[in-house]
PDB file of C-alpha atoms in Angstrom:
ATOM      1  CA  UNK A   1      21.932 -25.664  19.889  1.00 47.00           C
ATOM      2  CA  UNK A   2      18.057 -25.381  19.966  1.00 48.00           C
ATOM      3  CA  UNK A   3      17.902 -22.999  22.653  1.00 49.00           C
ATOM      4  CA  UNK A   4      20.256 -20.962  21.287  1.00 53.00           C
ATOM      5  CA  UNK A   5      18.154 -20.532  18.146  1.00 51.00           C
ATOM      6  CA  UNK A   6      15.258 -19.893  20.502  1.00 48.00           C
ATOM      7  CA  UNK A   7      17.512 -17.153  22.197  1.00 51.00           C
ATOM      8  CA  UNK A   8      18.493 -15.693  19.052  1.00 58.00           C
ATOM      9  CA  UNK A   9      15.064 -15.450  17.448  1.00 58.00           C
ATOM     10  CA  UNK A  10      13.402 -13.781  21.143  1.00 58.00           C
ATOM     11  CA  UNK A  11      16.360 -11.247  21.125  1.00 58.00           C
ATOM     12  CA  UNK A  12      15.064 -10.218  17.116  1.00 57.00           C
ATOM     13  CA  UNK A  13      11.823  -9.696  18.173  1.00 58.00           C
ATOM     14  CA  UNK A  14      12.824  -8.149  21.414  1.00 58.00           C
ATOM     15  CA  UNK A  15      14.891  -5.837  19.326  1.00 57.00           C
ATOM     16  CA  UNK A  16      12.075  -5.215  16.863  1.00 59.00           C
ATOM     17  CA  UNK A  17       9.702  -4.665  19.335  1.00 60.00           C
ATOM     18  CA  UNK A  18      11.787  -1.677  20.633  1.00 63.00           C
ATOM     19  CA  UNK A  19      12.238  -0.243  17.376  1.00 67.00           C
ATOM     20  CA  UNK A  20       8.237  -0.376  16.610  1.00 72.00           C
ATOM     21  CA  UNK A  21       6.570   2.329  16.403  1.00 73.00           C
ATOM     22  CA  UNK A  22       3.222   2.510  17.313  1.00 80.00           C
ATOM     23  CA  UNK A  23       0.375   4.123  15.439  1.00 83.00           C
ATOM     24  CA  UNK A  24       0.411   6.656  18.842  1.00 85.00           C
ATOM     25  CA  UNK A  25       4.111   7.587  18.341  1.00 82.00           C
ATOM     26  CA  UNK A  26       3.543   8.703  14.868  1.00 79.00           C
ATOM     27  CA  UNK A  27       0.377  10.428  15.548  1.00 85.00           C
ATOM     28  CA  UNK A  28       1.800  12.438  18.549  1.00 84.00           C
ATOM     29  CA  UNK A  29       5.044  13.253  16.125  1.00 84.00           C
ATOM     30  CA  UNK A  30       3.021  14.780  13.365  1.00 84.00           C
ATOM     31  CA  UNK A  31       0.053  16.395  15.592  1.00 86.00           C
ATOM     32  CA  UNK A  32       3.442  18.404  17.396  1.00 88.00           C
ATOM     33  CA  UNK A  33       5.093  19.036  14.279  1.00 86.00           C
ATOM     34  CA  UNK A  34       3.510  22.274  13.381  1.00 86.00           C
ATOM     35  CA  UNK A  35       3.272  23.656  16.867  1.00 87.00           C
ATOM     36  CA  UNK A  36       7.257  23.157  16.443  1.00 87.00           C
ATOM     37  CA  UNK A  37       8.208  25.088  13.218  1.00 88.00           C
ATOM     38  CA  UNK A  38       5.714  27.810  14.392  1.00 87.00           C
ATOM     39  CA  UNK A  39       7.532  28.292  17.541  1.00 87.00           C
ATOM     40  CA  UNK A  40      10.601  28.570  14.965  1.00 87.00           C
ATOM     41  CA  UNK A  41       9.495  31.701  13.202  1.00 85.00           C
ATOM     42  CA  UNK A  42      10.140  34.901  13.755  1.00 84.00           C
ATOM     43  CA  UNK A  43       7.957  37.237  14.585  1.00 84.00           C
ATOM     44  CA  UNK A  44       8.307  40.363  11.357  1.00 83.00           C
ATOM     45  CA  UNK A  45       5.942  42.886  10.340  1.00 86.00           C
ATOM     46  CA  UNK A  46       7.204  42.187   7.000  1.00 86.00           C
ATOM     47  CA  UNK A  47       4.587  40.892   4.242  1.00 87.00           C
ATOM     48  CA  UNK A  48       5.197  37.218   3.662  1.00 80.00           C
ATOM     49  CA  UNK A  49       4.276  37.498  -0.004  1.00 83.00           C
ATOM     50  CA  UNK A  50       6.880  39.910  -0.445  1.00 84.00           C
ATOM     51  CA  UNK A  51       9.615  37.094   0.033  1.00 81.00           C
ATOM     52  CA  UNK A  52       7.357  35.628  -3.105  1.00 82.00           C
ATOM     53  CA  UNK A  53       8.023  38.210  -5.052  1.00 81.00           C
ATOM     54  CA  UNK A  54      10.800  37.525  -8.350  1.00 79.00           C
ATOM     55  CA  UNK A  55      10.216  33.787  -7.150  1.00 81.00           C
ATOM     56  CA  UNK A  56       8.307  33.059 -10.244  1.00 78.00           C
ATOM     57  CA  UNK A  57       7.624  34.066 -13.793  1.00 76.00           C
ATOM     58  CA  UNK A  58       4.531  36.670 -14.292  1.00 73.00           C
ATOM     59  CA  UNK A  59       1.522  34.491 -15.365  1.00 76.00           C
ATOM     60  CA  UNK A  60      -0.043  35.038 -18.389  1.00 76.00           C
ATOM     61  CA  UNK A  61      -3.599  35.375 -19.088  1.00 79.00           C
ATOM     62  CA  UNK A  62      -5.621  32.894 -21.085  1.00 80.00           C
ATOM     63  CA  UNK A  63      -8.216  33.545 -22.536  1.00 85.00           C
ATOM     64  CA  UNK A  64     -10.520  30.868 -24.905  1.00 88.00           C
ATOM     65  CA  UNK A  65     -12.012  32.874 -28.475  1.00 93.00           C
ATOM     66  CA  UNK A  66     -13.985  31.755 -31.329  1.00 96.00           C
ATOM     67  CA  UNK A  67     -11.933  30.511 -34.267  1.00 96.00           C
ATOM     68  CA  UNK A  68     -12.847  31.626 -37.608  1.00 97.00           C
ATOM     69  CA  UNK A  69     -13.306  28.789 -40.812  1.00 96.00           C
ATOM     70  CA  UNK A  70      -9.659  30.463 -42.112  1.00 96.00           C
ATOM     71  CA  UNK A  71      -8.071  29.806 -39.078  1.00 97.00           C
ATOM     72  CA  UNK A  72      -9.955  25.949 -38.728  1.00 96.00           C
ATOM     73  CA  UNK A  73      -8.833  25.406 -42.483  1.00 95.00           C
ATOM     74  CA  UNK A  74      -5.522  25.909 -41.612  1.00 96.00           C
ATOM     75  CA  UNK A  75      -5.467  23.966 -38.621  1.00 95.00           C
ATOM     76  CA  UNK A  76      -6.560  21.070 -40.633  1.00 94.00           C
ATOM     77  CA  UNK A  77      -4.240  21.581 -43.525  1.00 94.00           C
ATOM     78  CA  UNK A  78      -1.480  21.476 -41.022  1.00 95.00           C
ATOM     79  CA  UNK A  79      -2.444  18.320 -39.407  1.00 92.00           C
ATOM     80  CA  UNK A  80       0.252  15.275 -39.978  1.00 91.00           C
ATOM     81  CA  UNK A  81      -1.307  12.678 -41.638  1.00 85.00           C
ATOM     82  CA  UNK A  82      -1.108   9.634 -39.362  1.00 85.00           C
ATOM     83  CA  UNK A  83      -2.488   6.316 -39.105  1.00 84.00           C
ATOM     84  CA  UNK A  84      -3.537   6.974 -35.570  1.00 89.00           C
ATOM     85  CA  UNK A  85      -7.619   7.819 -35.056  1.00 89.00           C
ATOM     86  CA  UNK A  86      -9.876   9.130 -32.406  1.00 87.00           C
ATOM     87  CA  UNK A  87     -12.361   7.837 -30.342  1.00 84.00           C
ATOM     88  CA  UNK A  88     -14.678   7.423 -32.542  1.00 87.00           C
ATOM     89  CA  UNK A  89     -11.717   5.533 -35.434  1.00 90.00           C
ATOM     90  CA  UNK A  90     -11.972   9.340 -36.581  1.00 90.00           C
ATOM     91  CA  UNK A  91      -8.320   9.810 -38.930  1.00 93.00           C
ATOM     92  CA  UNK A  92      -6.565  12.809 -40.007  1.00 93.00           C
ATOM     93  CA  UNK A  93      -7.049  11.147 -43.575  1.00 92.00           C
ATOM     94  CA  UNK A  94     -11.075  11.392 -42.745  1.00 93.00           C
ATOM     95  CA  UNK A  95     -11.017  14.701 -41.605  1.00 92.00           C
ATOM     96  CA  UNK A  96      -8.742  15.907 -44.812  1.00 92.00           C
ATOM     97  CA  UNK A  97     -10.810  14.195 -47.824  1.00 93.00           C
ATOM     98  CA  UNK A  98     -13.883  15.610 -45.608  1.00 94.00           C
ATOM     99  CA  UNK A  99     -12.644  19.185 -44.894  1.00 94.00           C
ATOM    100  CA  UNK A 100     -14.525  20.884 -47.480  1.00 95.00           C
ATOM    101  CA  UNK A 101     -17.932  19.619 -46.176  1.00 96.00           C
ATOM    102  CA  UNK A 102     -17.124  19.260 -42.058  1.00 95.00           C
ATOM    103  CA  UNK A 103     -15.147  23.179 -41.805  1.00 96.00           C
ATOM    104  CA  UNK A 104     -18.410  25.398 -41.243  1.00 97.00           C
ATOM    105  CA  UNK A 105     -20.327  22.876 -38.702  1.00 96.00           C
ATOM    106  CA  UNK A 106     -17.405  22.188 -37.129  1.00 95.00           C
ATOM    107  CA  UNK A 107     -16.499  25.891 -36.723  1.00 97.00           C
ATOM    108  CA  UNK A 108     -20.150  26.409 -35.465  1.00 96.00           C
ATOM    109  CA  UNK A 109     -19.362  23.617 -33.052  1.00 94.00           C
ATOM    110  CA  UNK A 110     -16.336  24.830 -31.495  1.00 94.00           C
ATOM    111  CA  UNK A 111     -17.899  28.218 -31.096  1.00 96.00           C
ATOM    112  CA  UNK A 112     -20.704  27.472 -29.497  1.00 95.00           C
ATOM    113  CA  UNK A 113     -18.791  25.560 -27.393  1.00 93.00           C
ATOM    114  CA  UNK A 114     -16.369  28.005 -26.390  1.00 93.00           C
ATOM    115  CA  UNK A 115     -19.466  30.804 -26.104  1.00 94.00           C
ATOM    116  CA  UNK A 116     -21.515  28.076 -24.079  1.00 94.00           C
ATOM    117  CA  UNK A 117     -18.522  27.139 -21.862  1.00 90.00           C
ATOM    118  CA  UNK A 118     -19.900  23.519 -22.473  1.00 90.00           C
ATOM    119  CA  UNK A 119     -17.275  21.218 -23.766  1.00 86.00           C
ATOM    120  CA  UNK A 120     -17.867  17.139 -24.361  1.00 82.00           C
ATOM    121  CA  UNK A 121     -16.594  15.101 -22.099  1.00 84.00           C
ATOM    122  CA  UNK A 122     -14.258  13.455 -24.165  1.00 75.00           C
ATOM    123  CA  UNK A 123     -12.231  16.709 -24.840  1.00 72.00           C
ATOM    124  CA  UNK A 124     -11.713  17.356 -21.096  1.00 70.00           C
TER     125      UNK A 124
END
């Protein structure tokens, strides 16, 4: 009974040993790989980024621009009020008691930013 348990376990790793593959194998697979689908394609004159074409939706451009105070105020007065904060324990319910006094540096902020193409860390 004991050397059939021996048998039994030398077969496994017999079998396993067989089935290994070894870090050469998979190198060899994946170094032919491309030379494979190449050989697969056919030669065309036709423009490969012409099969592209329709594939996807036309980007659109974006573009950053300086805000105006009218356009920060209303940002602000559309804000949810949460109990959630920033960074910095910074609340909407800060930022709304303090909007009167914070929109024009702020707006100077931001635009400088936007004109500098600087923006804090912490934003990115």
């Amino acid at each position: 009974m004991h050397m059939e348990h021996y048998k039994s376990k030398e077969r496994k790793k017999k079998e396993t040993e067989e089935n290994c593959l070894l870090p050469q194998d998979f190198s060899n697979f994946f170094a032919q790989v491309a030379d494979k689908l190449i050989d697969k394609i056919p030669n065309t004159k036709d423009d490969p980024l012409e099969y592209l074409k329709g594939l996807f939706p036309p980007t659109t451009e974006f573009e950053f621009r300086e805000v105006t105070l009218v356009e920060l105020r209303d940002i602000i007065n559309q804000m949810k009020n949460k109990k959630s904060s920033d960074i910095y324990g910074m609340t909407v319910e800060i930022v709304m008691s303090l909007r009167n006094l914070i929109i024009s540096p702020l707006t100077k902020l931001i635009n400088h930013s936007i004109r500098s193409c600087v923006f804090p860390r912490v934003l990115k």
